[in-house]
Amino acid sequence: MLLYSLACYLSTQYQKGVVFRFGRIIKTCEPGLRWIIPIVDQMRKVDFRTITLPIPPQKIITKDNVSVDVSAVAYYRVVDAIKSIVAIENVMSAINQIAQTSVRNIVGKFQLDEILSERETINREIAKVLDAHTESWGVVVSMVEIKDIELPEGMQRAMAKQAEAEREKRAKIIAAEGEFLASQKLADTADVMAAHPIALQLRNLQTMAEISVEKNSTIIFPAQFMSTVSEIKKFLDQENIHPSRR
């Protein structure tokens, strides 16, 4: 029974086995139940799934001399079982060390504004550097993502003030544009009134009618106002005869 347990190995779907005999690699085994010679053979299982590796926060000085705390995460997977065992002692630890160094070196080449706005570019550059290092270990780094960028308190306050100033600036621009459009409308109205004086009288009549309805009152016009009404009637008659003047 003891020999049976030593001779039998079970690898799951996402694993492969590397068999050593007297310290030398003799073969790799696909997933499933596999048999080896007890004592003489040894099997090491290798996980082929994508592994998530958190890269701890570290202080980095940007190109424009701002100190920031940057954390990231790397995604890698083994593609060559033999290389991942023979070429490197501890794949995860090695990738973690190189990832920290790469993040520090690459992020330090950018200014703060670039780091905040060009994360995708920085992520791709870090992943490219890591993948070049890990290729000989039988490992592929598929992606690196910067998770958090923590700024100094003073810098955060300054950026908040800048954002508030930008919002106020946009609000003032919108208000100024509204006032400009209103003044244009007033100027157009003044031009119409100057070209057709009767139009001003019509507007006055409309205003008085609105006031009488709102206040539920009666407005008494002086006798000389009838001449104004006659002029308005003539104006409307002319407009009906020559509609093209409108």
Coordinates of C-alpha atoms in Angstrom, one line a residue, residues 12 68 94 109 121 142 205 230:
T12 CA -5.5 18.1 -12.3
V68 CA 4.2 59.2 -5.0
A94 CA 11.7 36.4 -8.8
K109 CA 10.8 58.3 -16.2
T121 CA 1.2 53.2 -21.9
S142 CA 0.4 38.8 -20.0
L205 CA -50.2 97.5 -26.4
S230 CA -55.0 104.3 -36.7

